[in-house]
XYZ file of C-alpha atoms in Angstrom:
241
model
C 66.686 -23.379 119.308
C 64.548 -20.417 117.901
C 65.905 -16.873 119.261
C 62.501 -16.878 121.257
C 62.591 -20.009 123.007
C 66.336 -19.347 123.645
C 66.020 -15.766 125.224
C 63.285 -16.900 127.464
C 65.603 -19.343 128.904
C 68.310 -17.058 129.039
C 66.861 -14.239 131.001
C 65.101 -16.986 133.260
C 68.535 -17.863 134.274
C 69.672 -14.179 134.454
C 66.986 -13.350 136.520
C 67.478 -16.642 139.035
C 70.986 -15.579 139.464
C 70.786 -12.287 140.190
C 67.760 -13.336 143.023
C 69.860 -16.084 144.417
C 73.330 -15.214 143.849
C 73.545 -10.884 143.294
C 75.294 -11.709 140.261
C 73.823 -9.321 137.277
C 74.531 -11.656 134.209
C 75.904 -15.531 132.989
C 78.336 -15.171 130.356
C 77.391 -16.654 126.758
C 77.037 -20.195 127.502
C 78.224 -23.076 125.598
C 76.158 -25.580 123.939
C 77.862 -28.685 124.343
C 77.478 -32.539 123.358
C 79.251 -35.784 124.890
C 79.184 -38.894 122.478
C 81.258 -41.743 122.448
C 84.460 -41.253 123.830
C 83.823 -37.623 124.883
C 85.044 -36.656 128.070
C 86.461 -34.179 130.227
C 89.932 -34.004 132.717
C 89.704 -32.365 135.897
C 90.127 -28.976 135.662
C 89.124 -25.232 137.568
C 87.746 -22.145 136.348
C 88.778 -19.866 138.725
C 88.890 -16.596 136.517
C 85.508 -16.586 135.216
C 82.642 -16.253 137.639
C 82.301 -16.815 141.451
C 79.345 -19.590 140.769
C 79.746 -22.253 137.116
C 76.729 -23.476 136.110
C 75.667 -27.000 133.997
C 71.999 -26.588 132.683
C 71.030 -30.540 131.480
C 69.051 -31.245 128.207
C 70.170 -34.812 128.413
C 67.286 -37.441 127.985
C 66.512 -38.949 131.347
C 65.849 -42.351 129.307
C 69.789 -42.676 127.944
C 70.968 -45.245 125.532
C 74.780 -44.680 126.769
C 77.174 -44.972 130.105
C 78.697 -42.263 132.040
C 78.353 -38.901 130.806
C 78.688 -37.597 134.874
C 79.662 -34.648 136.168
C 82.614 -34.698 138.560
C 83.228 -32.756 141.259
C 86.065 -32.864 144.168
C 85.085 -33.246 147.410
C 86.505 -31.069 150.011
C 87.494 -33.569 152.030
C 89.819 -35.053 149.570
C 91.510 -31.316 148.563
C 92.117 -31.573 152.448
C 92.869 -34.924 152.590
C 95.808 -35.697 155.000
C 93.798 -33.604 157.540
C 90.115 -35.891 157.141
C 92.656 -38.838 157.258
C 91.331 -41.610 159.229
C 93.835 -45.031 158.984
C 90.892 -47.976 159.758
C 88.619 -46.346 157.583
C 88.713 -47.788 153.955
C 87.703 -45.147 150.905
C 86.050 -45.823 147.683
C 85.577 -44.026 144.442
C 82.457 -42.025 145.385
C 84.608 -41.024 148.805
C 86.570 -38.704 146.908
C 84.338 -37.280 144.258
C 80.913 -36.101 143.924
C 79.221 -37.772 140.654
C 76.491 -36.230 139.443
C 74.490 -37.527 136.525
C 72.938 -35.342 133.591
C 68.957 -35.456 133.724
C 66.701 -33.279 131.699
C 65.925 -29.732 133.223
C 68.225 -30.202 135.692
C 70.304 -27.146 137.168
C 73.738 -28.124 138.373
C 75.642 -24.520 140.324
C 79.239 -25.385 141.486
C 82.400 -23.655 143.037
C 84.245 -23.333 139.829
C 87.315 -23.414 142.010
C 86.860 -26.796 142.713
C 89.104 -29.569 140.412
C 85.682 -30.686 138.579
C 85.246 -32.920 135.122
C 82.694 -34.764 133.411
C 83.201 -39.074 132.857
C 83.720 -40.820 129.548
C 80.400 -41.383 127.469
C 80.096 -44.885 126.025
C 77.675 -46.447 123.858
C 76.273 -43.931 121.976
C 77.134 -41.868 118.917
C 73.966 -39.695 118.028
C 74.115 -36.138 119.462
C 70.363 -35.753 119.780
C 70.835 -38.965 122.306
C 74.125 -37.548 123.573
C 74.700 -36.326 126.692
C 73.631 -32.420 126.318
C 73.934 -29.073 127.902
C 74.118 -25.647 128.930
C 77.100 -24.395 130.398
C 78.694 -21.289 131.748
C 79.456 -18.747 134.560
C 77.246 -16.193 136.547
C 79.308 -13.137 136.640
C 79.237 -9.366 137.157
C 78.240 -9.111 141.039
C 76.657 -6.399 142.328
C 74.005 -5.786 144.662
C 69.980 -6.778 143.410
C 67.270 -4.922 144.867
C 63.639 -5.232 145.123
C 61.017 -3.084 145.903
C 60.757 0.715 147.475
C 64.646 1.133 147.693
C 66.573 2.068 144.927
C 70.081 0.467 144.262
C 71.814 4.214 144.856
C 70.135 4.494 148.479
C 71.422 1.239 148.994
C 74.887 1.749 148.446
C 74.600 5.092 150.723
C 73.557 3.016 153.459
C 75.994 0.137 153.505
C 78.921 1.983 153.271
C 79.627 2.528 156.543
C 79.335 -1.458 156.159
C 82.477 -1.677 154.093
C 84.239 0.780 155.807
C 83.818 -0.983 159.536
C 84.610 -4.401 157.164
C 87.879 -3.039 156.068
C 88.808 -2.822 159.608
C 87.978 -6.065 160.494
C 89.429 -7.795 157.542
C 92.958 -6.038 158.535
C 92.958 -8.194 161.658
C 92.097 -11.412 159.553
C 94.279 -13.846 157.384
C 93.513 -13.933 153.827
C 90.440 -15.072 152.800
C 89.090 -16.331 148.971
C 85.390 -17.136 147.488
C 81.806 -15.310 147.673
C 79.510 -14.655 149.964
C 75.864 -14.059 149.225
C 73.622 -12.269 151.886
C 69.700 -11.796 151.500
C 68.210 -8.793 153.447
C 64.580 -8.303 154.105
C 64.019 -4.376 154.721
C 60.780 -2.693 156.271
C 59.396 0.154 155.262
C 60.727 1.653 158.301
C 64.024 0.890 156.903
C 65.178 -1.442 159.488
C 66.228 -5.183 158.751
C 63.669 -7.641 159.494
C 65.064 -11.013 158.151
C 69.398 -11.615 157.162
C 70.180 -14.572 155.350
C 73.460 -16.041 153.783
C 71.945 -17.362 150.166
C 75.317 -18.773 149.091
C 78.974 -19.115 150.612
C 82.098 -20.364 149.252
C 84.683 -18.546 151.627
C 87.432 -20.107 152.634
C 90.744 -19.387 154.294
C 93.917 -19.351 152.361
C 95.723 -19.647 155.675
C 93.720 -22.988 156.785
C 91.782 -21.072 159.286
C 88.208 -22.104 159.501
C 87.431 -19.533 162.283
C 88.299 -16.842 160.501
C 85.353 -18.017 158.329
C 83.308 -17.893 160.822
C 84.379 -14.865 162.775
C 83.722 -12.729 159.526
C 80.191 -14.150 158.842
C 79.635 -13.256 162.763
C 81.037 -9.668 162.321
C 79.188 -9.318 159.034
C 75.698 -9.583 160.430
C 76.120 -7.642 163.119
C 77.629 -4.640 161.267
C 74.039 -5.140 158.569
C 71.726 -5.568 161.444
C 72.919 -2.344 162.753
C 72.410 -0.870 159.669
C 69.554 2.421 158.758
C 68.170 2.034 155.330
C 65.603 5.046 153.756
C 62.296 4.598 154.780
C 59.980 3.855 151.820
C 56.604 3.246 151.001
C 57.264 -0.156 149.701
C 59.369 -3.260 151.948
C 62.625 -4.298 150.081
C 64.446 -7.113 149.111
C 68.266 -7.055 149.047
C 70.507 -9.452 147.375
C 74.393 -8.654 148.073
C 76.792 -10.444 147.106
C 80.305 -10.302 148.582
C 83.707 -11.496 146.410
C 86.818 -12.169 148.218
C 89.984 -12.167 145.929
């Protein structure tokens, strides 16, 4: 690719993620191709980014077979407790199998055990199976309009403070969380909404999940921000380690 037609793509992604997901930057992507033969094992990418993404340049018209990505369903990491005995499971009740077409954004829990199927029939890489691939990383809070990021951070953290004391009464918890708040120029919240979550209990306790999203809104909603000239638009995201 030219270095123009790259970096347009490249800080067109940038920008989506930190919009959708509050993370400030993808790290430098690989450039990969799957002929004949190529494949990938299940695997996780846990230390690299909350959110893996696969950006498709593969031909929607394909002269091979397979070429899929794979990803674990939940319900088979937990599968003795979805366990039904007169219910019969097939391939596609286990995995998620999505296949390669051409502009196509694939974003993924990198956490989950997640591969790519055997190519077969084809040996030219500009008729390969080809993409994009990498992690958005470095989360941090994106904001929008008459706000600055500093009078942000003054006002939320009583937030994280009033968190703190909530999470000490709560198991332990892994993933990310990614809120969207709407701010008036009055500096009140007019509109909360969880963009992305990937939270889950370490402990197996699915209302602790849901306690903390409760408790979460209610400690933003009660939240003061600046009042400005201009409405806002905050992107937060929240990692859980």
């Amino acid at each position: 690719f030219s270095q123009k037609l790259y970096q347009n793509f490249h800080s067109y992604l940038v920008q989506w993620g930190r919009e959708n997901l509050g993370c400030h930057d993808i790290s430098p992507p690989w450039l990969s191709y799957y002929v004949d033969g190529c494949y990938q094992k299940l695997h996780s990418d846990v230390p690299h980014g909350p959110w893996a993404f696969v950006y498709s340049l593969t031909p929607n018209k394909k002269e091979f077979k397979g070429g899929e990505t794979l990803i674990l369903k939940e319900s088979t990491l937990n599968y003795w407790q979805n366990f039904k005995r007169h219910q019969n499971n097939e391939y596609h009740s286990f995995v998620d199998v999505i296949p390669s077409m051409m502009n196509q954004l694939v974003l993924f829990d990198p956490r989950f055990p997640h591969g790519v199927t055997e190519v077969k029939g084809n040996r030219d890489p500009l008729k390969s199976r080809l993409v994009l691939h990498g992690w958005f990383v470095n989360p941090r809070p994106y904001v929008v309009g008459g706000l600055s990021v500093t009078q942000v951070q003054k006002s939320i953290e009583n937030v994280f403070t009033e968190l703190q004391q909530v999470l000490e009464q709560m198991d332990l918890l892994d993933g990310a969380l990614s809120l969207r708040l709407k701010i008036s120029t009055q500096g009140k919240i007019m509109d909360y909404k969880v963009l992305t979550n990937t939270l889950i209990s370490l402990m197996h306790k699915s209302t602790d999940v849901l306690y903390l999203q409760k408790e979460l809104k209610a400690l933003f909603m009660k939240t003061q921000f600046k009042k400005t000239k201009q409405a806002s638009q905050i992107t937060i995201p929240l990692i859980f380690k």
